[in-house]
Each structure stands twice: as structure tokens, then as C-alpha cells.
Amino acid sequence: MSGAVLRYSLPRWRVTRWLADAGPDVPPEIRVALIASLYGTLPIFAGGVINSLAVSFLIAWRIPTLPFMLWCAFEVICCGIRLVVLIAARRRAARGAPTPTDLYLLLGVAWAAGIGAGTFLSLSSGDWVAATLACLSAGAMVGGICFRNFAAPRMAGLMIGLTLGPCVIAAPFLSEPIMLITFMQIPFYLFSMAVAAYKLNAMLISTMRAERENAFHARHDMLTGLSNRAGLTKAFTARFESEATPRGLALVYLDLDGFKAVNDNYGHMAGDALLQLVAERLRGLVRSSDIAARIGGDEFVVLSEQTERTQLQRFGERIVREISAPYELDSGHRLNIGASVGIALAPEHGRDMNSLMSAADAALYQAKSRGKSLCVIAGQRSVLDARGSSGRALRLQ
């Protein structure tokens, strides 16, 4: 799929939830991805539909009795409804609307049952051509069922059973005792394919977990769990550079005052523990729509959609005040550090990440050069001293 990834709804009915269950401890985002894989692609779907329709039509044409005519009609109706539901689901997923996943899963099971019913009729007819054609078709469909639906191994196992199980049911009614071998052959085959489906499912989930962990590690700081520089840049691109009419953004650049002394006096383990506590406080300060990041050393950034200067000034003041409060480490040390903040606005101070960081860095430098523990918004006429406990003290630049 070349466009955006389509997001299909998880099943809601009890029976379909059971059919599509991927096992315990599977994250919701992986469950959604597994459901999307069940929809497959139209070419794969078309191959199975065309085969089952052609086989049912040819056998009904060869043996034009009521049971075979009904089987052919069922195939046409079932495949037609499946196609309509699949197309509708893809369109709804593209719009972000709920999709008919429950109906789609049950139609897949019904289609497998139809193939099995046709195989039973063909074997029972005594016509070796029809029986051969039906069994070849059922065998071919089993491969497709297993490899297309192993994201839901229970569903794959049920569909395989419905497709080939009727061969066992038909065997006692045939005049060939040798066909009784299907009582051993088919159950063993069903078991093997079901085990294969579960193993493929486990491999797929493991791969998805690894991909998501790698993606998380690539965009997050491993020490604090905040976004890193790559994650921050991606968030900025998604919210500003990629939009036809970019929304306003604020980049809040935070640098710790006195952090080097902590490393020098207490060691890097204490410094790392302190950075984790700072990140925890920063998480509690930002809004759910904001992105908090550690971009290296003792430097942190918040990307916010809040752009009103007075609110940003208050936000900067709060950051300085909260980050500067004493820290209690597990080692028993009580540490005190400060914080200086520089803020830049997009598009006012830049329309790309580098320009915005440069403007915020310049504002941060002004804050440090005026005594630290200050908040400066790039281009403003006053500097907020967040150290004072009795309100905001303004200093002229």
C-alpha cells in the first residue's frame, strides 16, 4: 500500500473477538495492525474469489442438479457480499471511520464453509472429474487461507477445517474403502497447518514488537524516555512544515543551571538519576498535545501549540520554578539546580527546525547572561525573572 496506512476497527462481537484473538499481552496497536493484515489486498482477494466462482460454476454446469446450482449461487452471493464489504471497509478506513470487521470475518468463515460444502457434494456425486476439481480447489484455498489469515490463527484453523473437513465426512459414503485414509490424513494435516499458523502468528507479532521498539528507540532518549532530537524534528515536521497552512508553534528551550557540579561532586550515576527526575517533572508540566524532548546532556525542549506570549511567559516561569525545586535521590543526596529557558515562535522566528532552535538558543543565552533562572522569549522587550517568589520581576533588556 503506497499511501497512508489504513486503520481498520477491531472486532466487537464475542465470536469474532475470539476468532481474531492474537494471544495475551499483545499491545493494542499491534492488534490493529494484525486486523489490517486480514483484509489483505484486492489482488489476493480476487485470486481466491475467481477460483472458487470458476470451480463452482464449472461443476454446476457439468452436474446441473439442484444442490450444485445452490452451491454455485451461494458462491456468487457470498463472494459478491465479501467484495462489497471489503471495498466499503477500505473506504471507511481511509476516512478514519469504523469498519465492518465483524461482518468481514464471518463472511470469510462462510466462504470457507461454502468451499467445503462444494467439495462434499463433488465427492458424493461419484463424478471423478468434479471430485478432482473440487479437491484441487480446496487444497489450493487452504494454502491461501493459512498464509493470508495467520494473523488470526484461530480463524485460519477454523477456515481450514471447514474447507477440508467435509472430505472426511464424505469418505464413509464413497464406494472406495481407500478413501477412509482421510480419517488419518486430514486431521493430521489440519493440525499441522494450525500449528504453522500459530507459529507464523508468533513470528509476526515478535517482528512487529521489534519494529515498534526500534522505532521508539530511534526517536526517544533512552535515559529519560522523552523524545530525542530525531523525534522532535519529526514532530515539528508533522505539525508545521508538512501542512499547507502551518499552525503556530512555540519551541521552549530549557538548560539546567549547575548540573555540571552535580556530575563533578556526586558522579555520573547521580547526574543520570537527576536527569530522570527532571524529565519526570517536565512531563507533568506539559500538556498532552505538547512534545517534551531531551536533545543532549542537560538540554531539554518542549514543542507546544500554545503561542500566546503571556501564556508562554507564565509557562516558562512555571518550568523554571518547578525544575529548580530541590531533588531527593535514592542515594540520599539532596540536590539543588536551576533552569534557564529560551522560547522561540514559529513562524515568527523561523519556519524550519534549525532557525527556530537558533532563535530559542539565542534567547536562552540572554537568560543565562542576565543571571540564570530566567525565561526569555525571543524578540521581547523584557525578561522574566522566575526566581522571585513575590510575583514576576521584569528587567529591561
XYZ file of C-alpha atoms in Angstrom:
397
model
C 0.000 0.000 0.000
C 1.655 3.156 -1.142
C -0.474 5.704 0.649
C -1.187 6.189 4.315
C -1.628 3.074 6.417
C -5.313 2.198 6.706
C -6.620 1.649 10.217
C -9.392 -0.940 10.489
C -11.653 -1.392 13.518
C -11.069 -4.190 15.984
C -13.882 -6.784 16.116
C -16.591 -6.106 18.691
C -18.737 -9.268 18.724
C -17.726 -12.022 21.126
C -17.369 -14.695 18.448
C -15.310 -12.507 16.131
C -13.125 -11.278 19.010
C -12.410 -14.924 19.793
C -11.690 -15.726 16.149
C -9.285 -12.814 15.726
C -7.600 -13.089 19.123
C -3.821 -12.903 18.703
C -2.953 -14.100 22.185
C -2.280 -12.456 25.563
C -0.146 -9.380 26.158
C -0.390 -8.111 22.573
C -0.381 -4.270 22.509
C -3.484 -2.604 21.016
C -1.535 -1.038 18.130
C -0.257 -4.484 17.091
C -3.778 -5.920 17.301
C -4.941 -3.174 14.937
C -2.088 -3.964 12.536
C -2.964 -7.678 12.633
C -6.592 -6.926 11.777
C -5.428 -4.786 8.854
C -3.404 -7.736 7.536
C -6.580 -9.867 7.453
C -8.065 -7.517 4.896
C -5.107 -8.153 2.637
C -5.107 -6.632 -0.818
C -7.653 -6.727 -3.602
C -5.458 -8.814 -5.992
C -5.042 -11.569 -3.373
C -8.751 -11.470 -2.608
C -9.625 -11.553 -6.305
C -7.488 -14.665 -6.893
C -9.403 -16.724 -4.336
C -12.789 -15.405 -5.412
C -12.214 -16.055 -9.101
C -11.036 -19.603 -8.389
C -13.987 -20.549 -6.182
C -16.505 -18.996 -8.562
C -14.983 -20.712 -11.598
C -14.889 -24.135 -9.922
C -18.454 -23.937 -8.619
C -19.742 -22.731 -11.988
C -17.942 -25.455 -13.989
C -19.068 -28.259 -11.670
C -22.663 -26.940 -11.643
C -22.503 -26.799 -15.444
C -21.207 -30.395 -15.551
C -23.725 -31.668 -12.956
C -26.767 -29.367 -13.270
C -28.651 -30.649 -10.213
C -30.282 -28.526 -7.511
C -27.535 -28.995 -4.849
C -24.791 -27.892 -7.244
C -26.864 -24.996 -8.568
C -27.462 -23.834 -4.969
C -23.740 -24.136 -4.230
C -22.897 -22.025 -7.270
C -25.492 -19.428 -6.272
C -24.121 -19.325 -2.719
C -20.591 -18.728 -4.038
C -21.777 -15.855 -6.201
C -23.736 -14.220 -3.379
C -21.083 -14.770 -0.695
C -18.191 -13.572 -2.861
C -20.204 -10.583 -4.057
C -21.033 -9.511 -0.499
C -17.430 -10.046 0.602
C -16.207 -7.814 -2.222
C -18.694 -5.060 -1.336
C -17.780 -5.247 2.370
C -14.048 -5.220 1.580
C -14.302 -2.149 -0.656
C -16.567 -0.375 1.849
C -14.165 -1.185 4.693
C -11.177 0.193 2.781
C -13.035 3.411 2.008
C -14.195 3.827 5.601
C -10.699 3.098 6.911
C -9.285 5.755 4.565
C -11.717 8.274 6.124
C -10.920 7.145 9.654
C -14.468 5.796 10.145
C -15.362 2.476 11.867
C -15.125 -0.548 9.585
C -17.401 -3.645 9.389
C -14.690 -6.002 10.651
C -17.089 -8.409 12.370
C -19.100 -8.949 9.206
C -15.955 -9.288 7.107
C -14.535 -12.029 9.357
C -17.774 -14.016 9.412
C -18.091 -13.797 5.632
C -14.600 -15.285 5.334
C -15.671 -18.228 7.504
C -18.860 -18.631 5.433
C -16.814 -18.642 2.221
C -14.601 -21.445 3.593
C -17.716 -23.396 4.579
C -19.046 -22.978 1.024
C -15.866 -24.428 -0.446
C -16.118 -27.370 1.960
C -19.771 -27.953 1.082
C -18.933 -27.987 -2.623
C -16.123 -30.472 -2.001
C -18.510 -32.768 -0.098
C -21.092 -32.611 -2.903
C -18.492 -33.287 -5.568
C -17.030 -36.299 -3.749
C -20.511 -37.692 -3.063
C -21.549 -37.316 -6.712
C -19.298 -40.122 -7.895
C -18.035 -37.932 -10.745
C -14.242 -38.199 -10.558
C -13.725 -35.061 -12.655
C -15.881 -32.937 -10.353
C -14.326 -34.518 -7.257
C -10.793 -33.919 -8.531
C -11.524 -30.335 -9.473
C -13.210 -29.578 -6.136
C -10.453 -31.193 -4.058
C -7.718 -29.395 -6.011
C -9.536 -26.124 -5.438
C -9.969 -26.813 -1.717
C -6.286 -27.729 -1.355
C -5.230 -24.559 -3.146
C -7.509 -22.432 -0.987
C -6.062 -23.899 2.223
C -2.626 -22.525 1.387
C -4.066 -19.098 0.770
C -6.164 -19.257 3.939
C -3.177 -20.137 6.098
C -0.779 -17.554 4.721
C -3.357 -14.773 4.420
C -5.014 -15.251 7.810
C -2.244 -16.402 10.140
C -2.573 -13.027 11.906
C -5.687 -14.676 13.429
C -4.640 -18.345 13.899
C -7.975 -19.430 15.349
C -9.800 -18.112 12.320
C -7.255 -19.720 9.990
C -7.676 -23.079 11.730
C -11.468 -22.897 11.564
C -11.438 -21.969 7.872
C -9.037 -24.811 7.061
C -11.250 -27.227 8.973
C -14.381 -26.080 7.155
C -12.614 -26.348 3.790
C -11.100 -29.842 4.140
C -13.199 -31.365 6.935
C -16.022 -32.349 4.542
C -13.579 -34.722 2.793
C -13.569 -36.826 5.972
C -17.360 -36.631 6.259
C -17.798 -37.801 2.638
C -15.312 -40.696 2.863
C -17.682 -43.289 4.514
C -20.295 -42.702 1.797
C -17.944 -43.454 -1.076
C -17.538 -46.888 -2.658
C -13.761 -46.748 -2.285
C -12.523 -48.001 1.120
C -9.138 -46.491 0.388
C -10.710 -43.057 0.908
C -11.025 -43.864 4.617
C -7.393 -42.863 4.930
C -8.705 -39.299 5.068
C -9.703 -40.022 8.681
C -6.000 -40.019 9.469
C -4.700 -37.780 6.704
C -6.987 -34.759 7.005
C -6.916 -34.350 10.838
C -3.116 -34.601 10.793
C -2.957 -32.024 8.009
C -5.363 -29.714 9.841
C -3.264 -29.986 12.995
C -0.038 -29.276 11.112
C -1.448 -26.245 9.318
C -2.965 -24.903 12.546
C 0.406 -25.226 14.308
C 2.068 -23.493 11.359
C -0.470 -20.665 11.584
C 0.236 -20.184 15.298
C 3.996 -20.189 14.714
C 3.706 -17.682 11.873
C 1.479 -15.565 14.080
C 4.066 -15.602 16.894
C 6.826 -14.662 14.440
C 4.729 -11.824 13.043
C 3.960 -10.421 16.492
C 7.629 -10.665 17.509
C 8.635 -8.825 14.343
C 6.034 -6.116 14.949
C 7.199 -5.699 18.550
C 10.805 -5.377 17.407
C 9.891 -2.842 14.725
C 7.976 -0.713 17.196
C 10.728 -0.923 19.795
C 13.323 0.070 17.214
C 11.146 2.960 16.051
C 10.655 4.064 19.667
C 14.378 3.869 20.420
C 15.205 5.807 17.260
C 13.006 8.725 18.351
C 13.307 8.633 22.138
C 16.035 9.305 24.661
C 16.893 6.026 26.367
C 17.735 7.612 29.736
C 14.611 9.714 30.261
C 12.060 8.213 27.847
C 11.401 11.662 26.373
C 11.666 12.284 22.636
C 15.175 12.792 21.286
C 16.311 15.240 18.606
C 15.082 12.958 15.794
C 11.668 12.584 17.416
C 11.436 16.324 17.996
C 12.297 17.065 14.371
C 9.703 14.567 13.152
C 7.036 16.121 15.384
C 7.895 19.615 14.145
C 7.760 18.467 10.513
C 4.399 16.778 11.046
C 2.878 19.808 12.791
C 4.375 22.650 10.811
C 6.449 22.016 7.703
C 4.151 19.389 6.148
C 0.952 21.445 6.442
C -0.318 23.712 3.677
C -1.356 26.282 6.293
C 1.026 25.712 9.196
C -0.301 26.223 12.695
C 1.685 28.345 15.139
C 4.185 26.570 17.358
C 6.407 27.505 20.276
C 9.789 25.932 20.964
C 10.723 26.132 24.640
C 14.460 25.515 25.124
C 15.486 24.544 28.665
C 19.035 24.244 30.019
C 19.889 23.211 33.582
C 21.991 25.559 35.713
C 24.555 23.882 37.969
C 24.231 20.397 36.506
C 27.960 20.031 35.813
C 28.675 20.458 39.506
C 26.370 17.532 40.275
C 28.345 15.252 37.946
C 31.655 16.514 39.336
C 30.693 16.185 43.007
C 28.400 13.151 43.051
C 29.281 11.203 39.890
C 27.541 10.478 36.622
C 25.105 7.971 38.146
C 23.729 10.739 40.335
C 23.640 13.021 37.298
C 21.659 10.448 35.303
C 19.221 9.971 38.185
C 18.782 13.735 38.365
C 18.082 13.970 34.629
C 15.384 11.297 35.013
C 13.744 13.284 37.811
C 13.883 16.467 35.725
C 12.239 14.633 32.828
C 9.529 13.345 35.156
C 8.760 16.879 36.342
C 8.805 18.181 32.781
C 6.279 15.517 31.749
C 3.971 16.758 34.484
C 4.256 20.343 33.267
C 3.444 19.908 29.582
C 0.037 19.439 28.024
C -0.974 16.179 26.343
C -0.578 17.793 22.917
C 2.955 19.052 23.698
C 6.144 17.170 22.871
C 8.854 17.074 25.548
C 12.349 16.087 24.427
C 15.893 15.748 25.723
C 18.239 16.748 22.935
C 21.529 16.051 24.710
C 23.323 16.497 28.014
C 21.216 18.674 30.296
C 19.267 20.352 27.462
C 15.526 19.841 27.107
C 12.966 21.159 24.619
C 9.178 21.426 24.681
C 7.317 21.823 21.388
C 3.959 23.415 22.146
C 0.959 24.632 20.168
C 0.497 27.315 22.806
C 1.688 30.560 21.155
C 0.163 33.407 23.177
C 3.113 35.301 24.676
C 1.618 35.939 28.092
C 0.754 32.250 28.500
C 4.204 31.240 27.290
C 5.777 33.649 29.776
C 3.819 32.041 32.590
C 4.683 28.592 31.276
C 8.380 29.480 31.248
C 8.118 30.839 34.774
C 6.495 27.649 35.969
C 9.156 25.481 34.309
C 11.951 27.436 35.984
C 10.207 27.309 39.362
C 9.347 23.582 39.240
C 12.668 22.406 37.817
C 14.577 24.493 40.393
C 12.859 22.864 43.381
C 15.151 20.517 45.424
C 15.593 16.865 44.390
C 15.869 13.853 46.666
C 17.893 11.000 45.129
C 17.579 7.361 46.167
C 21.194 7.595 47.335
C 20.053 10.061 49.993
C 21.577 13.145 48.399
C 19.542 16.330 48.295
C 20.420 18.308 45.172
C 19.610 21.819 44.028
C 19.904 23.033 40.450
C 18.424 25.870 38.451
C 16.970 26.227 34.985
C 17.090 28.836 32.243
C 14.544 28.997 29.427
C 14.594 30.488 25.935
C 11.452 30.496 23.787
C 11.044 30.984 20.036
C 7.873 31.058 17.932
C 7.124 29.647 14.512
C 6.707 31.135 12.001
C 7.740 34.434 13.635
C 11.292 33.355 14.431
C 11.713 30.671 11.803
C 9.870 28.269 9.550
C 12.260 25.353 9.961
C 13.677 23.477 12.923
C 17.209 24.883 12.654
C 16.054 28.508 12.531
C 13.708 28.012 15.449
C 16.370 26.278 17.549
C 18.836 29.086 16.797
C 16.332 31.737 17.911
C 15.483 29.819 21.090
C 19.185 29.240 21.799
C 19.869 32.975 21.461
C 17.027 33.711 23.889
C 18.419 31.079 26.271
C 21.857 32.718 26.083
C 20.288 36.035 27.055
C 18.619 34.367 30.035
C 21.929 32.919 31.248
C 23.873 36.122 30.646
C 21.422 38.005 32.887
C 21.904 35.818 35.908
C 20.283 32.456 35.018
C 16.957 31.053 36.263
C 15.273 33.370 33.773
C 12.814 32.966 30.917
C 13.324 34.929 27.697
C 11.054 34.948 24.676
C 12.989 35.768 21.526
C 12.427 39.349 20.394
C 10.593 40.551 23.506
C 11.407 43.783 25.351
C 11.556 42.329 28.844
C 12.957 39.318 30.631
C 11.083 37.324 33.241
C 12.968 36.595 36.462
C 11.373 33.383 37.697
C 13.482 33.211 40.847
C 11.420 35.765 42.750
C 8.708 34.294 44.933
C 6.734 37.510 45.107
C 5.414 37.684 41.556
C 7.224 38.419 38.299
C 10.103 40.912 38.270
C 10.841 42.429 34.861
C 14.221 43.625 33.733
C 14.715 45.807 30.683
C 16.915 44.378 28.006
